Amino acid sequence: MEKNSCIRQQADIEQINRCKDTVSELNDSFDYLANGLSLVGNSVRLKILYLLFEEKRLCVCDLSDILGMNISAISQHLRKMKDRNLLETERDAQTIFYSLTAEYEKMLNPFFEMLDKNKILETI
Amino acid sequence: MEKNSCIRQQADIEQINRCKDTVSELNDSFDYLANGLSLVGNSVRLKILYLLFEEKRLCVCDLSDILGMNISAISQHLRKMKDRNLLETERDAQTIFYSLTAEYEKMLNPFFEMLDKNKILETI
DNA sequence: TATGTATTTAAGTATTTGCTTAAATAAGAA
DNA sequence: TTCTTATTTAAGCAAATACTTAAATACATA
């Protein structure tokens, strides 16, 4: 397991202990936030999120058509994001429309703006 | 393949075509941004990034000790982030210190602030 | 030079993720 | 009720990812 293997002379024991405390205190937050970011860190889901940001609401069928992907595959992506509260749904007869939740629209806004300006590939 | 299967009567053809255009125009940006976010969307890497945000610089050995993980595993995470320009290195004798690049420190700041306040689990 | 320390890299394995296919559920219309 | 449309769910497979172990590289010092 190689734990506590940092034996270099200059190692700052206080710093390491402070960091260990931080990690154990915030451990659940790290997991939760990382899980949320991993949902956004998939190009299919990022496209869905951005399209919902621009169009306000879309159904599985629309997204399947737009992205050229299987309805089932899209549905499974949507479910993951709904489960994690990135998305919410409203039913309109047989059609279920997905939209961004207000809190995630706000949180993801800086990224959407980068995409809006299509500046990603130049600035990062 | 089930493409162009969105045949519901209310489907807004103009909206769908507009979305298709957006996706094809921004396709590389989506991939690039999603790839960057997927690096952050891993709890080990998120911890590393946050620790570097707080401590300014740490070496593989420190991080291995703090996170209780194999040095090799940490080194491989660091490499991925350095390759994608989230991190930079400076050598100090035999020790290689990693730190956040200025642009990603800025980009990730809102998330670090949430962690700082340890408000993740309450507010999201 | 040889030895020790710090780190990276390569190869293999195990887990996770995304997509496909097929079946199931849900709602409206005939 | 039966048929059609819209969507979700379950099961299986293939690709991607994270971690382990062992070997390699890089630098410092005796």
mmCIF file with all atom_site columns, C-alpha atoms in Angstrom, chain B:
data_model
loop_
_atom_site.group_PDB
_atom_site.id
_atom_site.type_symbol
_atom_site.label_atom_id
_atom_site.label_alt_id
_atom_site.label_comp_id
_atom_site.label_asym_id
_atom_site.label_entity_id
_atom_site.label_seq_id
_atom_site.pdbx_PDB_ins_code
_atom_site.Cartn_x
_atom_site.Cartn_y
_atom_site.Cartn_z
_atom_site.occupancy
_atom_site.B_iso_or_equiv
_atom_site.pdbx_formal_charge
_atom_site.auth_seq_id
_atom_site.auth_comp_id
_atom_site.auth_asym_id
_atom_site.auth_atom_id
_atom_site.pdbx_PDB_model_num
ATOM 1   C CA . MET B 1 1   ? -29.480 3.497  -35.783 1.00 0.00 ? 1   MET B CA 1
ATOM 2   C CA . GLU B 1 2   ? -32.939 5.088  -35.381 1.00 0.00 ? 2   GLU B CA 1
ATOM 3   C CA . LYS B 1 3   ? -31.763 8.437  -36.695 1.00 0.00 ? 3   LYS B CA 1
ATOM 4   C CA . ASN B 1 4   ? -34.274 11.146 -37.550 1.00 0.00 ? 4   ASN B CA 1
ATOM 5   C CA . SER B 1 5   ? -36.815 9.241  -35.564 1.00 0.00 ? 5   SER B CA 1
ATOM 6   C CA . CYS B 1 6   ? -38.419 12.266 -33.959 1.00 0.00 ? 6   CYS B CA 1
ATOM 7   C CA . ILE B 1 7   ? -41.690 12.054 -35.786 1.00 0.00 ? 7   ILE B CA 1
ATOM 8   C CA . ARG B 1 8   ? -44.062 13.463 -33.215 1.00 0.00 ? 8   ARG B CA 1
ATOM 9   C CA . GLN B 1 9   ? -46.515 15.921 -34.735 1.00 0.00 ? 9   GLN B CA 1
ATOM 10  C CA . GLN B 1 10  ? -45.501 18.840 -32.548 1.00 0.00 ? 10  GLN B CA 1
ATOM 11  C CA . ALA B 1 11  ? -41.791 18.471 -33.363 1.00 0.00 ? 11  ALA B CA 1
ATOM 12  C CA . ASP B 1 12  ? -40.355 21.863 -34.225 1.00 0.00 ? 12  ASP B CA 1
ATOM 13  C CA . ILE B 1 13  ? -38.298 21.189 -37.347 1.00 0.00 ? 13  ILE B CA 1
ATOM 14  C CA . GLU B 1 14  ? -36.708 24.615 -37.321 1.00 0.00 ? 14  GLU B CA 1
ATOM 15  C CA . GLN B 1 15  ? -35.641 24.200 -33.722 1.00 0.00 ? 15  GLN B CA 1
ATOM 16  C CA . ILE B 1 16  ? -34.163 20.802 -34.456 1.00 0.00 ? 16  ILE B CA 1
ATOM 17  C CA . ASN B 1 17  ? -32.230 22.080 -37.456 1.00 0.00 ? 17  ASN B CA 1
ATOM 18  C CA . ARG B 1 18  ? -30.960 25.072 -35.496 1.00 0.00 ? 18  ARG B CA 1
ATOM 19  C CA . CYS B 1 19  ? -29.745 22.677 -32.778 1.00 0.00 ? 19  CYS B CA 1
ATOM 20  C CA . LYS B 1 20  ? -28.086 20.404 -35.316 1.00 0.00 ? 20  LYS B CA 1
ATOM 21  C CA . ASP B 1 21  ? -26.201 23.396 -36.698 1.00 0.00 ? 21  ASP B CA 1
ATOM 22  C CA . THR B 1 22  ? -25.087 24.458 -33.221 1.00 0.00 ? 22  THR B CA 1
ATOM 23  C CA . VAL B 1 23  ? -23.834 20.988 -32.419 1.00 0.00 ? 23  VAL B CA 1
ATOM 24  C CA . SER B 1 24  ? -21.896 20.618 -35.628 1.00 0.00 ? 24  SER B CA 1
ATOM 25  C CA . GLU B 1 25  ? -20.405 24.103 -35.338 1.00 0.00 ? 25  GLU B CA 1
ATOM 26  C CA . LEU B 1 26  ? -19.287 23.692 -31.731 1.00 0.00 ? 26  LEU B CA 1
ATOM 27  C CA . ASN B 1 27  ? -18.482 20.001 -31.888 1.00 0.00 ? 27  ASN B CA 1
ATOM 28  C CA . ASP B 1 28  ? -14.743 20.288 -31.183 1.00 0.00 ? 28  ASP B CA 1
ATOM 29  C CA . SER B 1 29  ? -15.361 22.736 -28.355 1.00 0.00 ? 29  SER B CA 1
ATOM 30  C CA . PHE B 1 30  ? -17.805 20.324 -26.737 1.00 0.00 ? 30  PHE B CA 1
ATOM 31  C CA . ASP B 1 31  ? -15.255 17.533 -26.906 1.00 0.00 ? 31  ASP B CA 1
ATOM 32  C CA . TYR B 1 32  ? -12.456 19.684 -25.570 1.00 0.00 ? 32  TYR B CA 1
ATOM 33  C CA . LEU B 1 33  ? -14.439 21.176 -22.707 1.00 0.00 ? 33  LEU B CA 1
ATOM 34  C CA . ALA B 1 34  ? -15.977 17.834 -21.751 1.00 0.00 ? 34  ALA B CA 1
ATOM 35  C CA . ASN B 1 35  ? -12.538 16.288 -21.657 1.00 0.00 ? 35  ASN B CA 1
ATOM 36  C CA . GLY B 1 36  ? -11.315 19.018 -19.301 1.00 0.00 ? 36  GLY B CA 1
ATOM 37  C CA . LEU B 1 37  ? -14.341 18.693 -17.047 1.00 0.00 ? 37  LEU B CA 1
ATOM 38  C CA . SER B 1 38  ? -14.003 14.916 -16.931 1.00 0.00 ? 38  SER B CA 1
ATOM 39  C CA . LEU B 1 39  ? -10.527 15.400 -15.457 1.00 0.00 ? 39  LEU B CA 1
ATOM 40  C CA . VAL B 1 40  ? -12.009 17.496 -12.658 1.00 0.00 ? 40  VAL B CA 1
ATOM 41  C CA . GLY B 1 41  ? -14.921 15.090 -12.289 1.00 0.00 ? 41  GLY B CA 1
ATOM 42  C CA . ASN B 1 42  ? -12.909 12.452 -10.482 1.00 0.00 ? 42  ASN B CA 1
ATOM 43  C CA . SER B 1 43  ? -12.705 12.654 -6.731  1.00 0.00 ? 43  SER B CA 1
ATOM 44  C CA . VAL B 1 44  ? -8.996  11.846 -6.471  1.00 0.00 ? 44  VAL B CA 1
ATOM 45  C CA . ARG B 1 45  ? -8.117  14.520 -9.028  1.00 0.00 ? 45  ARG B CA 1
ATOM 46  C CA . LEU B 1 46  ? -10.561 17.000 -7.515  1.00 0.00 ? 46  LEU B CA 1
ATOM 47  C CA . LYS B 1 47  ? -8.871  16.512 -4.141  1.00 0.00 ? 47  LYS B CA 1
ATOM 48  C CA . ILE B 1 48  ? -5.455  17.065 -5.712  1.00 0.00 ? 48  ILE B CA 1
ATOM 49  C CA . LEU B 1 49  ? -6.653  20.238 -7.430  1.00 0.00 ? 49  LEU B CA 1
ATOM 50  C CA . TYR B 1 50  ? -8.198  21.584 -4.245  1.00 0.00 ? 50  TYR B CA 1
ATOM 51  C CA . LEU B 1 51  ? -5.118  20.778 -2.180  1.00 0.00 ? 51  LEU B CA 1
ATOM 52  C CA . LEU B 1 52  ? -2.941  22.575 -4.719  1.00 0.00 ? 52  LEU B CA 1
ATOM 53  C CA . PHE B 1 53  ? -5.325  25.516 -4.605  1.00 0.00 ? 53  PHE B CA 1
ATOM 54  C CA . GLU B 1 54  ? -4.924  25.699 -0.831  1.00 0.00 ? 54  GLU B CA 1
ATOM 55  C CA . GLU B 1 55  ? -1.237  24.813 -0.487  1.00 0.00 ? 55  GLU B CA 1
ATOM 56  C CA . LYS B 1 56  ? 0.065   26.352 -3.728  1.00 0.00 ? 56  LYS B CA 1
ATOM 57  C CA . ARG B 1 57  ? 2.457   23.474 -4.444  1.00 0.00 ? 57  ARG B CA 1
ATOM 58  C CA . LEU B 1 58  ? 2.905   19.824 -3.494  1.00 0.00 ? 58  LEU B CA 1
ATOM 59  C CA . CYS B 1 59  ? 4.971   16.909 -4.786  1.00 0.00 ? 59  CYS B CA 1
ATOM 60  C CA . VAL B 1 60  ? 3.772   13.399 -5.762  1.00 0.00 ? 60  VAL B CA 1
ATOM 61  C CA . CYS B 1 61  ? 5.155   12.071 -2.551  1.00 0.00 ? 61  CYS B CA 1
ATOM 62  C CA . ASP B 1 62  ? 3.186   14.549 -0.399  1.00 0.00 ? 62  ASP B CA 1
ATOM 63  C CA . LEU B 1 63  ? -0.020  13.788 -2.271  1.00 0.00 ? 63  LEU B CA 1
ATOM 64  C CA . SER B 1 64  ? 0.528   10.064 -2.026  1.00 0.00 ? 64  SER B CA 1
ATOM 65  C CA . ASP B 1 65  ? 0.928   10.429 1.709   1.00 0.00 ? 65  ASP B CA 1
ATOM 66  C CA . ILE B 1 66  ? -2.063  12.769 2.140   1.00 0.00 ? 66  ILE B CA 1
ATOM 67  C CA . LEU B 1 67  ? -4.432  10.684 0.056   1.00 0.00 ? 67  LEU B CA 1
ATOM 68  C CA . GLY B 1 68  ? -3.165  7.306  1.227   1.00 0.00 ? 68  GLY B CA 1
ATOM 69  C CA . MET B 1 69  ? -2.579  6.170  -2.314  1.00 0.00 ? 69  MET B CA 1
ATOM 70  C CA . ASN B 1 70  ? 0.171   4.584  -4.319  1.00 0.00 ? 70  ASN B CA 1
ATOM 71  C CA . ILE B 1 71  ? 2.734   7.079  -5.652  1.00 0.00 ? 71  ILE B CA 1
ATOM 72  C CA . SER B 1 72  ? 2.399   5.615  -9.124  1.00 0.00 ? 72  SER B CA 1
ATOM 73  C CA . ALA B 1 73  ? -1.374  6.094  -9.154  1.00 0.00 ? 73  ALA B CA 1
ATOM 74  C CA . ILE B 1 74  ? -0.993  9.745  -8.109  1.00 0.00 ? 74  ILE B CA 1
ATOM 75  C CA . SER B 1 75  ? 1.732   10.308 -10.673 1.00 0.00 ? 75  SER B CA 1
ATOM 76  C CA . GLN B 1 76  ? -0.557  9.076  -13.427 1.00 0.00 ? 76  GLN B CA 1
ATOM 77  C CA . HIS B 1 77  ? -3.346  11.432 -12.336 1.00 0.00 ? 77  HIS B CA 1
ATOM 78  C CA . LEU B 1 78  ? -0.880  14.323 -12.248 1.00 0.00 ? 78  LEU B CA 1
ATOM 79  C CA . ARG B 1 79  ? 0.350   13.519 -15.717 1.00 0.00 ? 79  ARG B CA 1
ATOM 80  C CA . LYS B 1 80  ? -3.144  13.626 -17.187 1.00 0.00 ? 80  LYS B CA 1
ATOM 81  C CA . MET B 1 81  ? -3.767  17.018 -15.640 1.00 0.00 ? 81  MET B CA 1
ATOM 82  C CA . LYS B 1 82  ? -0.393  18.369 -16.689 1.00 0.00 ? 82  LYS B CA 1
ATOM 83  C CA . ASP B 1 83  ? -0.956  17.158 -20.247 1.00 0.00 ? 83  ASP B CA 1
ATOM 84  C CA . ARG B 1 84  ? -4.224  19.073 -20.302 1.00 0.00 ? 84  ARG B CA 1
ATOM 85  C CA . ASN B 1 85  ? -2.588  22.159 -18.856 1.00 0.00 ? 85  ASN B CA 1
ATOM 86  C CA . LEU B 1 86  ? -4.431  22.140 -15.535 1.00 0.00 ? 86  LEU B CA 1
ATOM 87  C CA . LEU B 1 87  ? -1.111  21.786 -13.748 1.00 0.00 ? 87  LEU B CA 1
ATOM 88  C CA . GLU B 1 88  ? 2.475   22.910 -14.181 1.00 0.00 ? 88  GLU B CA 1
ATOM 89  C CA . THR B 1 89  ? 5.685   21.710 -12.543 1.00 0.00 ? 89  THR B CA 1
ATOM 90  C CA . GLU B 1 90  ? 8.868   23.138 -11.130 1.00 0.00 ? 90  GLU B CA 1
ATOM 91  C CA . ARG B 1 91  ? 11.821  21.062 -10.099 1.00 0.00 ? 91  ARG B CA 1
ATOM 92  C CA . ASP B 1 92  ? 13.597  21.651 -6.788  1.00 0.00 ? 92  ASP B CA 1
ATOM 93  C CA . ALA B 1 93  ? 16.569  19.257 -6.741  1.00 0.00 ? 93  ALA B CA 1
ATOM 94  C CA . GLN B 1 94  ? 15.082  15.751 -6.913  1.00 0.00 ? 94  GLN B CA 1
ATOM 95  C CA . THR B 1 95  ? 11.626  16.888 -5.978  1.00 0.00 ? 95  THR B CA 1
ATOM 96  C CA . ILE B 1 96  ? 9.085   17.923 -8.601  1.00 0.00 ? 96  ILE B CA 1
ATOM 97  C CA . PHE B 1 97  ? 6.442   20.322 -7.324  1.00 0.00 ? 97  PHE B CA 1
ATOM 98  C CA . TYR B 1 98  ? 3.071   20.560 -8.993  1.00 0.00 ? 98  TYR B CA 1
ATOM 99  C CA . SER B 1 99  ? 0.869   23.641 -8.949  1.00 0.00 ? 99  SER B CA 1
ATOM 100 C CA . LEU B 1 100 ? -2.319  24.878 -10.593 1.00 0.00 ? 100 LEU B CA 1
ATOM 101 C CA . THR B 1 101 ? -1.963  26.909 -13.765 1.00 0.00 ? 101 THR B CA 1
ATOM 102 C CA . ALA B 1 102 ? -3.360  30.433 -13.400 1.00 0.00 ? 102 ALA B CA 1
ATOM 103 C CA . GLU B 1 103 ? -6.131  29.927 -15.960 1.00 0.00 ? 103 GLU B CA 1
ATOM 104 C CA . TYR B 1 104 ? -7.511  26.790 -14.336 1.00 0.00 ? 104 TYR B CA 1
ATOM 105 C CA . GLU B 1 105 ? -7.195  28.222 -10.856 1.00 0.00 ? 105 GLU B CA 1
ATOM 106 C CA . LYS B 1 106 ? -9.454  31.002 -12.074 1.00 0.00 ? 106 LYS B CA 1
ATOM 107 C CA . MET B 1 107 ? -11.846 28.667 -13.874 1.00 0.00 ? 107 MET B CA 1
ATOM 108 C CA . LEU B 1 108 ? -12.187 26.300 -10.923 1.00 0.00 ? 108 LEU B CA 1
ATOM 109 C CA . ASN B 1 109 ? -12.370 29.006 -8.301  1.00 0.00 ? 109 ASN B CA 1
ATOM 110 C CA . PRO B 1 110 ? -16.174 28.911 -7.890  1.00 0.00 ? 110 PRO B CA 1
ATOM 111 C CA . PHE B 1 111 ? -15.993 25.199 -7.095  1.00 0.00 ? 111 PHE B CA 1
ATOM 112 C CA . PHE B 1 112 ? -13.122 25.644 -4.671  1.00 0.00 ? 112 PHE B CA 1
ATOM 113 C CA . GLU B 1 113 ? -15.101 28.346 -2.895  1.00 0.00 ? 113 GLU B CA 1
ATOM 114 C CA . MET B 1 114 ? -18.012 25.957 -2.461  1.00 0.00 ? 114 MET B CA 1
ATOM 115 C CA . LEU B 1 115 ? -15.633 23.449 -0.934  1.00 0.00 ? 115 LEU B CA 1
ATOM 116 C CA . ASP B 1 116 ? -14.040 26.142 1.233   1.00 0.00 ? 116 ASP B CA 1
ATOM 117 C CA . LYS B 1 117 ? -17.377 26.884 2.757   1.00 0.00 ? 117 LYS B CA 1
ATOM 118 C CA . ASN B 1 118 ? -18.104 23.177 2.973   1.00 0.00 ? 118 ASN B CA 1
ATOM 119 C CA . LYS B 1 119 ? -21.525 24.014 1.695   1.00 0.00 ? 119 LYS B CA 1
ATOM 120 C CA . ILE B 1 120 ? -21.663 21.456 -1.063  1.00 0.00 ? 120 ILE B CA 1
ATOM 121 C CA . LEU B 1 121 ? -23.898 18.974 0.635   1.00 0.00 ? 121 LEU B CA 1
ATOM 122 C CA . GLU B 1 122 ? -26.292 21.599 1.906   1.00 0.00 ? 122 GLU B CA 1
ATOM 123 C CA . THR B 1 123 ? -26.714 23.834 -1.117  1.00 0.00 ? 123 THR B CA 1
ATOM 124 C CA . ILE B 1 124 ? -26.619 21.573 -4.127  1.00 0.00 ? 124 ILE B CA 1
#
